[in-house]
PDB file of C-alpha atoms and ligand atoms in Angstrom:
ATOM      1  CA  UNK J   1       0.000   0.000   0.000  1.00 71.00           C
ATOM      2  CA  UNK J   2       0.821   3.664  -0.923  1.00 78.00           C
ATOM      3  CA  UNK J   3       1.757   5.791   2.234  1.00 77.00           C
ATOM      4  CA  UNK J   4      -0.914   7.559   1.082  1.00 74.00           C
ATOM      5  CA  UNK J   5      -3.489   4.590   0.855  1.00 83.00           C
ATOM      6  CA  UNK J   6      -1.984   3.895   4.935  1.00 86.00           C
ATOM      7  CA  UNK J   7      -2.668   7.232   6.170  1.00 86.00           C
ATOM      8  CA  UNK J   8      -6.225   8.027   4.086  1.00 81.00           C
ATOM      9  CA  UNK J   9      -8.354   7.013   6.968  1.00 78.00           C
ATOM     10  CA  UNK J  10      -6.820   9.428   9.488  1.00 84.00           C
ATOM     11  CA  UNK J  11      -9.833  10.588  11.499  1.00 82.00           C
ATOM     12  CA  UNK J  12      -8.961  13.806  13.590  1.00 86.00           C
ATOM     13  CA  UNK J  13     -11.469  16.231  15.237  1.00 84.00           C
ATOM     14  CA  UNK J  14     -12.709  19.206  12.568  1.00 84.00           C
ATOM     15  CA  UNK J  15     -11.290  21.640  15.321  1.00 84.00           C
ATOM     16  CA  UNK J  16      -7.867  20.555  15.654  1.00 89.00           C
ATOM     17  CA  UNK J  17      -5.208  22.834  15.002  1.00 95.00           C
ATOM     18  CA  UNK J  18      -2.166  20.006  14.519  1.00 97.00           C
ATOM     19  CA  UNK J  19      -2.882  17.657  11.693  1.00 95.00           C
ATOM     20  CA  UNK J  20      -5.499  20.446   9.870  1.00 95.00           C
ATOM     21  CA  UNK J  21      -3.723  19.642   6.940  1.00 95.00           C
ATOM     22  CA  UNK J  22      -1.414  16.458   6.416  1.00 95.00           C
ATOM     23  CA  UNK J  23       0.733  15.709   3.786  1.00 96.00           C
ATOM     24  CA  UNK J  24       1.667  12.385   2.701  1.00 96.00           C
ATOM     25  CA  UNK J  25       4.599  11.529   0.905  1.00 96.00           C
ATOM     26  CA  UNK J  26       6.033   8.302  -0.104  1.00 96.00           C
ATOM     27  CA  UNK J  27       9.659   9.616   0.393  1.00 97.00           C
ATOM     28  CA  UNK J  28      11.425  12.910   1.095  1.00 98.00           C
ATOM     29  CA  UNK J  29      14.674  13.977   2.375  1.00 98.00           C
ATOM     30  CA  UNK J  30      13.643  15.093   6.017  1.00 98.00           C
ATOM     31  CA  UNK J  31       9.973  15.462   7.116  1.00 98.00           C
ATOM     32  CA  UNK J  32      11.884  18.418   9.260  1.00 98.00           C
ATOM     33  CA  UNK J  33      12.984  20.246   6.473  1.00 98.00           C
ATOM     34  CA  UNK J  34      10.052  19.806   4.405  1.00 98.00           C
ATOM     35  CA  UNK J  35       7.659  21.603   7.317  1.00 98.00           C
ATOM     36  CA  UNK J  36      10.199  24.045   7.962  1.00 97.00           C
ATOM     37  CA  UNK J  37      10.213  25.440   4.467  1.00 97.00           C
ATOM     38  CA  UNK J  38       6.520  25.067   4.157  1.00 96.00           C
ATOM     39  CA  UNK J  39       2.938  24.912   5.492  1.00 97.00           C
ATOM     40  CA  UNK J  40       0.727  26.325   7.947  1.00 97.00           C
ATOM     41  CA  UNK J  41       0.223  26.940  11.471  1.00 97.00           C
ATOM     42  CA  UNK J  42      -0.869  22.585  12.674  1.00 97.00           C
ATOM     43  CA  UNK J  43       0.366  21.429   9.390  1.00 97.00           C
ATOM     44  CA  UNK J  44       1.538  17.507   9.509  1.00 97.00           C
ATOM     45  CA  UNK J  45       4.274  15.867   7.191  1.00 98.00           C
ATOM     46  CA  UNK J  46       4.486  12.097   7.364  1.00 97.00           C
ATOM     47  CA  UNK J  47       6.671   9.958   5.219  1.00 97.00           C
ATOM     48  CA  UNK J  48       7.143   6.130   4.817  1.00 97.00           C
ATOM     49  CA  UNK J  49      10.588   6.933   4.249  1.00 97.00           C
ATOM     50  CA  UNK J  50      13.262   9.888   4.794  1.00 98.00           C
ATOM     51  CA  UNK J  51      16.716   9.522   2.882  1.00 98.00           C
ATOM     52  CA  UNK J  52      18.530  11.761   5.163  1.00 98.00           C
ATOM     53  CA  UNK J  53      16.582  11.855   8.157  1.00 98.00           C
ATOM     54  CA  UNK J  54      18.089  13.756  11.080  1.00 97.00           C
ATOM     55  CA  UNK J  55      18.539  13.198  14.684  1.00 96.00           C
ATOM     56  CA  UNK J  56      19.617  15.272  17.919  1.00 93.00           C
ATOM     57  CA  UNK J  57      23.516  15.867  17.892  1.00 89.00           C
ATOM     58  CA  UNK J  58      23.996  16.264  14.077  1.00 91.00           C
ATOM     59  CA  UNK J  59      23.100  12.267  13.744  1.00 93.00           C
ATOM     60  CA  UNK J  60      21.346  10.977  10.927  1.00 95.00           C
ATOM     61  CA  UNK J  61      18.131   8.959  11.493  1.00 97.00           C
ATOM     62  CA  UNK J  62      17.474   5.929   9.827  1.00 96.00           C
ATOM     63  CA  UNK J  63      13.984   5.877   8.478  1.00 97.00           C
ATOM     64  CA  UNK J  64      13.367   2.557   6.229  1.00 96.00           C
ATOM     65  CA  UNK J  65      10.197   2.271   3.957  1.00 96.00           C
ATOM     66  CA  UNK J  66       7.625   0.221   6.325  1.00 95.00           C
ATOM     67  CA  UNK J  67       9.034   0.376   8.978  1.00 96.00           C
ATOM     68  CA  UNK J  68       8.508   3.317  11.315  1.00 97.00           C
ATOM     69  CA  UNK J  69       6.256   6.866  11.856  1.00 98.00           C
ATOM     70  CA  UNK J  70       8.268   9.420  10.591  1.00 98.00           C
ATOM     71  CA  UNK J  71       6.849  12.554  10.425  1.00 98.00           C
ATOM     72  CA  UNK J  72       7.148  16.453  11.338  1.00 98.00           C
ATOM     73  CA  UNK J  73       4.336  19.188  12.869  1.00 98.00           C
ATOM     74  CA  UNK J  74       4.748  22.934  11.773  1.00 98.00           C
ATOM     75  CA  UNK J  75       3.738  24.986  14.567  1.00 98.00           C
ATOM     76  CA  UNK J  76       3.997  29.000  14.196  1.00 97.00           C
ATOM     77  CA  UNK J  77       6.009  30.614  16.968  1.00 96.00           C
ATOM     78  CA  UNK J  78       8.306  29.475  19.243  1.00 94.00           C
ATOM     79  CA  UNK J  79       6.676  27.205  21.953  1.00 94.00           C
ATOM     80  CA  UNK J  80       8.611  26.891  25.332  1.00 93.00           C
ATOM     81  CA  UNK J  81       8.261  23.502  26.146  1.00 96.00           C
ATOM     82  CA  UNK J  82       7.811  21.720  22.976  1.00 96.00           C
ATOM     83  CA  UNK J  83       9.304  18.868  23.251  1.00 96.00           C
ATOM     84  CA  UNK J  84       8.577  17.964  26.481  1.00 97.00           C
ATOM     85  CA  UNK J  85       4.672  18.158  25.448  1.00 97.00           C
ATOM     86  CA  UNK J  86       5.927  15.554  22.426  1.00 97.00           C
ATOM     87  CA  UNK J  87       7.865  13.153  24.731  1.00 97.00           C
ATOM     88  CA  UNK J  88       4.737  12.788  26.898  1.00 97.00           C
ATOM     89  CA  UNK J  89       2.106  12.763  23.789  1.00 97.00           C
ATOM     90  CA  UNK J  90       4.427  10.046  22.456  1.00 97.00           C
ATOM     91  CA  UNK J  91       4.057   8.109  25.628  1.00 96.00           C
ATOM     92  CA  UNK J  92       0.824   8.775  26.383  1.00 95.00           C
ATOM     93  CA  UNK J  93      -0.108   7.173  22.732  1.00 95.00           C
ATOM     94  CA  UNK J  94       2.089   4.130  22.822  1.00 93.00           C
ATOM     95  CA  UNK J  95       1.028   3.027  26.747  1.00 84.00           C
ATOM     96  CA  UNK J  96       1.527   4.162  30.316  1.00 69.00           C
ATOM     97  CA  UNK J  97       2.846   0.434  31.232  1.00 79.00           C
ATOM     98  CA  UNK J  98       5.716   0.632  33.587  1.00 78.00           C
ATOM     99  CA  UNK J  99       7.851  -0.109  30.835  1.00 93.00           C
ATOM    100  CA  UNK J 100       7.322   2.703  28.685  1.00 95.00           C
ATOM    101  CA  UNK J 101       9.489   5.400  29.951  1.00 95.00           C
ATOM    102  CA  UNK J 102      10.987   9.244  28.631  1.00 97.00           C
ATOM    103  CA  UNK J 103      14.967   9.157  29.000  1.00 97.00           C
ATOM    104  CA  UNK J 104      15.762  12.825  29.594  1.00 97.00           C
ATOM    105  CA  UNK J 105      15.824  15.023  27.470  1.00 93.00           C
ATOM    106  CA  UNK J 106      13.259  13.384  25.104  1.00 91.00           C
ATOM    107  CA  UNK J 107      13.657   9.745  24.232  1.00 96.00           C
ATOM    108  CA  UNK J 108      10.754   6.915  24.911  1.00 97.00           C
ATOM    109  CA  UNK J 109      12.531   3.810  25.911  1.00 97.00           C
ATOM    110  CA  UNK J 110      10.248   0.531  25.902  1.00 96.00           C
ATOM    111  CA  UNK J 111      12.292  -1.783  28.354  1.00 96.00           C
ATOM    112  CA  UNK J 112      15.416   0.530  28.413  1.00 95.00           C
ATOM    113  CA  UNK J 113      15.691   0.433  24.784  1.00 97.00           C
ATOM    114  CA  UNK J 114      14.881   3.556  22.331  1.00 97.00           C
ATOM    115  CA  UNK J 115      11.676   3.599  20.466  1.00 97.00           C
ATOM    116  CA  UNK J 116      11.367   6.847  19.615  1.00 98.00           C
ATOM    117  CA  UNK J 117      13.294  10.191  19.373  1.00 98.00           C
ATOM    118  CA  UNK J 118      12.156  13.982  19.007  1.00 98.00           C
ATOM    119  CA  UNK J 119      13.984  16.736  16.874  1.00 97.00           C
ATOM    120  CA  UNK J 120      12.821  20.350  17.718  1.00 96.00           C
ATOM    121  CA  UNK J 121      13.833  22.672  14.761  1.00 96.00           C
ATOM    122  CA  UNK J 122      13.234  26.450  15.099  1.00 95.00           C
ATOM    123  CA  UNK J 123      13.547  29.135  11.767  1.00 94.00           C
ATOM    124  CA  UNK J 124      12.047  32.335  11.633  1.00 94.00           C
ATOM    125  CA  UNK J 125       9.297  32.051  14.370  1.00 95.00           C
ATOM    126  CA  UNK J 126       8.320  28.697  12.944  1.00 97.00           C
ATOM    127  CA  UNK J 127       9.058  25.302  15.282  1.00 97.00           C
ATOM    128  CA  UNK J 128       8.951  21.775  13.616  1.00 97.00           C
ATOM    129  CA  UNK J 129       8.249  18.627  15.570  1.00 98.00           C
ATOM    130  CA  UNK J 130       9.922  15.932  14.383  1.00 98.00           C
ATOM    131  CA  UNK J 131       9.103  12.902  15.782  1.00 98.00           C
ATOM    132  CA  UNK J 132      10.309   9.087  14.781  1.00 98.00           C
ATOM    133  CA  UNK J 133       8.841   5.932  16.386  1.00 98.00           C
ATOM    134  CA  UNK J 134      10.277   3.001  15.089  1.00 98.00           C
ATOM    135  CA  UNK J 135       7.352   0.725  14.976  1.00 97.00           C
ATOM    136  CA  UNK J 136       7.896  -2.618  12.584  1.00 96.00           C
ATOM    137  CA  UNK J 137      11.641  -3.358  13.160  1.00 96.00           C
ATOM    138  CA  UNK J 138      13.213  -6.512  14.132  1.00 96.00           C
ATOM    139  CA  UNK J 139      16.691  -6.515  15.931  1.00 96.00           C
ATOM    140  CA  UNK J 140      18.437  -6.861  12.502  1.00 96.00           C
ATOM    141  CA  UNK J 141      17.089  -3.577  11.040  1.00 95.00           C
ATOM    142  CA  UNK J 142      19.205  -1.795  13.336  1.00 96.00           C
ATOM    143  CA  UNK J 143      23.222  -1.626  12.605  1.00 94.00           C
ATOM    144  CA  UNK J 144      24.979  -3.746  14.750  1.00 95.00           C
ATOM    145  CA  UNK J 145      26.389  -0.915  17.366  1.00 93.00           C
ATOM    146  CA  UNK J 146      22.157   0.164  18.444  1.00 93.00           C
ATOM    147  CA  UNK J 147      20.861  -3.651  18.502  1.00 93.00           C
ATOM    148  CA  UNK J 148      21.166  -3.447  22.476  1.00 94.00           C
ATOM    149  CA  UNK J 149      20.584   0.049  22.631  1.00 95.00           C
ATOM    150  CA  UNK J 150      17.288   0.692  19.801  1.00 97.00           C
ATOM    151  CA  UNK J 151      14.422  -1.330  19.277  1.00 97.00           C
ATOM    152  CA  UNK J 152      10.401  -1.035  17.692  1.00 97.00           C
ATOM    153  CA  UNK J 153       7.012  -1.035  18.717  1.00 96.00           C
ATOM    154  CA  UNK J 154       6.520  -4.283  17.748  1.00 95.00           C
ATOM    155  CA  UNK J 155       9.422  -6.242  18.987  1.00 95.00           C
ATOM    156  CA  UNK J 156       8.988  -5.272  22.475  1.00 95.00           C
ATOM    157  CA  UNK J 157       5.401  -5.990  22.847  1.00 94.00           C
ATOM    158  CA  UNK J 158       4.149  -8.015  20.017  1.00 92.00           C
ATOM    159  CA  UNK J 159       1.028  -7.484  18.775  1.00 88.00           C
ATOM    160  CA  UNK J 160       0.000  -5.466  15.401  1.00 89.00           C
ATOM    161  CA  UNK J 161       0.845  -2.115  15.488  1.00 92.00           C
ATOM    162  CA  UNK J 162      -0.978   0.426  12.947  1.00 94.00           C
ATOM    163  CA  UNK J 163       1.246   3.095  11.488  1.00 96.00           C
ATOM    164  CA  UNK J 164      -2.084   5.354  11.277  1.00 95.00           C
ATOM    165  CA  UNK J 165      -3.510   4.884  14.222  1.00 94.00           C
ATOM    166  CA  UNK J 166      -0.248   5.712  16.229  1.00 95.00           C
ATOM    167  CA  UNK J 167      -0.028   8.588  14.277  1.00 97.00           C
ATOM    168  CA  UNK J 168      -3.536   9.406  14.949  1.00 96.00           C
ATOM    169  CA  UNK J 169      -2.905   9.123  18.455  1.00 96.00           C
ATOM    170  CA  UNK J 170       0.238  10.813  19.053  1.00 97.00           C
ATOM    171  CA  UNK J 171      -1.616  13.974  17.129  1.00 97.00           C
ATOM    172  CA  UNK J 172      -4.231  14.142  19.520  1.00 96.00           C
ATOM    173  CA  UNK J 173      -2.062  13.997  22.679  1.00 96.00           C
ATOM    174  CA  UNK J 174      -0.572  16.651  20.952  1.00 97.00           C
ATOM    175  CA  UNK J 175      -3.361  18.834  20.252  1.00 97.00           C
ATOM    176  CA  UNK J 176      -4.163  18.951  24.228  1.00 96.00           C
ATOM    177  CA  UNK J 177      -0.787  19.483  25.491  1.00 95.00           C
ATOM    178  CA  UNK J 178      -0.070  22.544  22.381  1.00 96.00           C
ATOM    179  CA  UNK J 179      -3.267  24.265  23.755  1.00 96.00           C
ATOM    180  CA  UNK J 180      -2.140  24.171  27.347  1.00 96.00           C
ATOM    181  CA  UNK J 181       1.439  25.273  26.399  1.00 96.00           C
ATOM    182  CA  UNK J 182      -0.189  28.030  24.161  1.00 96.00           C
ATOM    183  CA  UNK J 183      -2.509  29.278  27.061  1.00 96.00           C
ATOM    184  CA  UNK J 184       0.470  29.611  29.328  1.00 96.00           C
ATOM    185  CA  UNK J 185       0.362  26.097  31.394  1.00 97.00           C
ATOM    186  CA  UNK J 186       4.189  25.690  30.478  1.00 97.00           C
ATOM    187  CA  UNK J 187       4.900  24.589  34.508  1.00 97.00           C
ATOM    188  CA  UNK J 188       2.191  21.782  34.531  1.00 97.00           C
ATOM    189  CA  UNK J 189       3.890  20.589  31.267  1.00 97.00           C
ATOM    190  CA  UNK J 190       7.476  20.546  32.404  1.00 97.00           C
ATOM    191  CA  UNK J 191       6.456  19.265  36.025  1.00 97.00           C
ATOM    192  CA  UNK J 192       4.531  16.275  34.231  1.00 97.00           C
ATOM    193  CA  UNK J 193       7.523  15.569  32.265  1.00 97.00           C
ATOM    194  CA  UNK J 194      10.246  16.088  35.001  1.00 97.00           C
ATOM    195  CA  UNK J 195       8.497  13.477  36.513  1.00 97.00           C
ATOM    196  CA  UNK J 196       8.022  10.957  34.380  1.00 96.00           C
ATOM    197  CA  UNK J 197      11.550  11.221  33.490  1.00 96.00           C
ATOM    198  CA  UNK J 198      12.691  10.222  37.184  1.00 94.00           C
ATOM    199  CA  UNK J 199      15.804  11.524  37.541  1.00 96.00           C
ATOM    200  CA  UNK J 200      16.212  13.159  40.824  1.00 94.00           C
ATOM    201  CA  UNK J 201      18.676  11.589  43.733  1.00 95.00           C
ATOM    202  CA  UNK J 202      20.058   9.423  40.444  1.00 96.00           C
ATOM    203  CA  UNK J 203      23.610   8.931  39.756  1.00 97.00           C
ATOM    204  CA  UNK J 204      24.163   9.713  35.638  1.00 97.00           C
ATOM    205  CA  UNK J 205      26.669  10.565  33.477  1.00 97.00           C
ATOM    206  CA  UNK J 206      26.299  13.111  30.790  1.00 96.00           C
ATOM    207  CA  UNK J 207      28.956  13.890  28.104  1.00 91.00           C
ATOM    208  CA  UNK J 208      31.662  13.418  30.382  1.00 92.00           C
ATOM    209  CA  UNK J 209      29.923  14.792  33.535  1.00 96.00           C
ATOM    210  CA  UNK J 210      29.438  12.205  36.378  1.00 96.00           C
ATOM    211  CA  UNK J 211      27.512  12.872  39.524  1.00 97.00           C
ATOM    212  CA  UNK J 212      24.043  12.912  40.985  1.00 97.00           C
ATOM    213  CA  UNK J 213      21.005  14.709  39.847  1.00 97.00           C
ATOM    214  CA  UNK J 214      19.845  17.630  42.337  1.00 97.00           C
ATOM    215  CA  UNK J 215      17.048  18.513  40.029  1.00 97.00           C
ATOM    216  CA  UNK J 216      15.623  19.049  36.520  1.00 97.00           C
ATOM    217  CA  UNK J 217      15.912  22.747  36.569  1.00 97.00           C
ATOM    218  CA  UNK J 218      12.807  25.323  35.148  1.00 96.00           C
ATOM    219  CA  UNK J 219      14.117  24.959  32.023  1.00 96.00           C
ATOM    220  CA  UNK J 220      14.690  21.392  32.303  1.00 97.00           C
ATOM    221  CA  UNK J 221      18.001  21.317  32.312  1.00 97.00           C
ATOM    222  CA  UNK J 222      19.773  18.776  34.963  1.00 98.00           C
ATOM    223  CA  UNK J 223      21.558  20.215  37.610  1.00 98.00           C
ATOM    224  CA  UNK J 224      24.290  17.912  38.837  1.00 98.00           C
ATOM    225  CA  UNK J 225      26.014  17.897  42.059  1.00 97.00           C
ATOM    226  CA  UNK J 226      29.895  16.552  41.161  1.00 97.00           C
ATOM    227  CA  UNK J 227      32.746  16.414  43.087  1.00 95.00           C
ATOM    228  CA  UNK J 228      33.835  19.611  41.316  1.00 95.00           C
ATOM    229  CA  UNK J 229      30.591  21.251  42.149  1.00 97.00           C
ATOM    230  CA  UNK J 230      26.607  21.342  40.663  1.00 97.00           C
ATOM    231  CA  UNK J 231      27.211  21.851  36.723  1.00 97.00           C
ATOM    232  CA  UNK J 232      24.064  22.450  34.403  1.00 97.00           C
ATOM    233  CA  UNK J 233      24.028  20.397  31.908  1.00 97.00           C
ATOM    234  CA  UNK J 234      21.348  21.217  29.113  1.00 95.00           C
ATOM    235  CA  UNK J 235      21.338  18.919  26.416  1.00 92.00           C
ATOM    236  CA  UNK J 236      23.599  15.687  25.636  1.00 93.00           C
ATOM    237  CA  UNK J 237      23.568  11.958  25.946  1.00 92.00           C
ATOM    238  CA  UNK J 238      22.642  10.714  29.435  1.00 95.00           C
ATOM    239  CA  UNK J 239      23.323   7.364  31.094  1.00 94.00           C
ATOM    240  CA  UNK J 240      22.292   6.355  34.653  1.00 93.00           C
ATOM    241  CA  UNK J 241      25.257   4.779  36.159  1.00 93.00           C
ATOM    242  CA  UNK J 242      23.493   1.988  37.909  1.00 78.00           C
ATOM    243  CA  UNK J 243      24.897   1.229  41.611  1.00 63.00           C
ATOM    244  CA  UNK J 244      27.914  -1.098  42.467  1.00 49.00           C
TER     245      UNK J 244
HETATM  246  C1  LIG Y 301      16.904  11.781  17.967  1.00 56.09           C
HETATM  247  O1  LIG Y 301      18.078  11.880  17.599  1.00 56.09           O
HETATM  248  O2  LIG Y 301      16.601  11.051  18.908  1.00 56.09           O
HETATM  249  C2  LIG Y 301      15.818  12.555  17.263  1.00 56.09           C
HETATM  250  C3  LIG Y 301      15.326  11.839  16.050  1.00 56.09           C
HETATM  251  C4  LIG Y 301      14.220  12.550  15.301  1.00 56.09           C
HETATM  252  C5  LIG Y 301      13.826  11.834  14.037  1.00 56.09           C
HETATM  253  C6  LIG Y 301      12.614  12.419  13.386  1.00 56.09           C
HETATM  254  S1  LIG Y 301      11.972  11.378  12.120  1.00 56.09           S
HETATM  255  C7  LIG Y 301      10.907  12.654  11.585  1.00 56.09           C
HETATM  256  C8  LIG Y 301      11.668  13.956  11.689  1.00 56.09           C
HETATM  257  N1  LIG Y 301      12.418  14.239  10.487  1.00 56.09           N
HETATM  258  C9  LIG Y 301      13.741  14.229  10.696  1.00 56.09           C
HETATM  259  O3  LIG Y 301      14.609  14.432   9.834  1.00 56.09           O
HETATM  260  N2  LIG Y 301      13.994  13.945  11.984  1.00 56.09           N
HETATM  261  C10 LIG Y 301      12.781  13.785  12.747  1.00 56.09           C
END
């Protein structure tokens, strides 16, 4: 089937802002950069595959035909608090089972393995939303050096997982958690998400940075207490350093 034919059926409500118009492609460069040079405010760009799809860090994201939900929401202005609203509408859509969990800053893990990652883009008062679930992989899919480390939908919990309907669901988390950002509930959204991401009292390292997490900060940054003193550490790739 045609991506197109896939996501046909999407059934959103008439008053949503995200996903008011959707474009379907079959394959594109980056979902990211195609909503970042156009579309409207809510506009939706979903491709079954990307050919240089990007990830946090300057990494490329793989993005296979079939095999995962890779797609990009234009949103005019720049929203404080983004992607925190996307890490929890992506979790919120897949499950709230113990396993399901948001790594700081914004990864879902599915029984400590990645299942999703979220690219905030900002130009000229526009943000993009790029979000990738892999869904349909098995182990081999992955290169060798993420098969302990990435994993899909599917693998982890069986089942039959609908490209659409994920999609559909993710949009509507989405939808609530914009509106609350947009009428100024920023706090309730970074509180929900500093929680879920459970970091406090836990000994991580981050880029080189080892030492225990005080807090995640207002702007949810960590702040880490290390022998050298508490460093803020904003961004970068985090590991808990499980205890001897
Ligand atoms: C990460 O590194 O964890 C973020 C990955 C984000 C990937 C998505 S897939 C859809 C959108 N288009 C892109 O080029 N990247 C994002």
């Amino acid at each position: 089937m045609s991506a197109l034919g896939e996501y046909a059926g999407l059934s959103l409500p008439r008053s949503a802002i995200i996903g008011n118009r959707i474009v379907v492609l079959d394959a594109i460069d980056s979902t990211n950069s195609f909503a970042l040079a156009t579309g409207g405010d809510g506009t939706v760009v979903v491709s079954d595959t990307q050919t240089a799809g990007r990830g946090r860090l300057g990494r490329t994201w793989l993005s296979l035909s079939g095999q995962g939900l890779w797609f990009s929401v234009r949103l005019e202005g720049l929203i404080k608090g983004l992607v925190f609203a996307a890490a929890l509408a992506v979790r919120d859509a897949i499950d709230r089972a113990p396993n399901v969990a948001i790594k700081w800053p914004n990864d879902i893990l599915v029984n400590k393995k990645k299942v999703c990652g979220i690219l905030a883009e900002h130009r000229d008062g526009i943000s993009v939303l790029g979000i990738g679930i892999n869904v349909h992989q098995q182990p081999d899919a992955f290169p060798r050096d993420l098969r302990s480390k990435a994993s899909s939908l599917q693998h982890e919990f069986g089942g039959t997982w609908s490209r659409a309907h994920l999609l559909e669901s993710v949009l509507t988390h989405l939808e609530r958690s914009v509106m609350l950002l947009r009428s100024g509930a920023y706090d309730s959204i970074r509180d929900s998400w500093a929680d879920a991401c459970d970091l406090q009292g836990q000994a991580v390292r981050v880029d080189g940075i080892s030492g225990r997490v005080i807090e995640i900060d207002a702007s949810g940054a960590l702040q880490i207490e290390t022998p050298s003193g508490v460093r803020t550490v904003v961004s970068g790739d985090m590991t808990r350093v499980e205890k001897e």
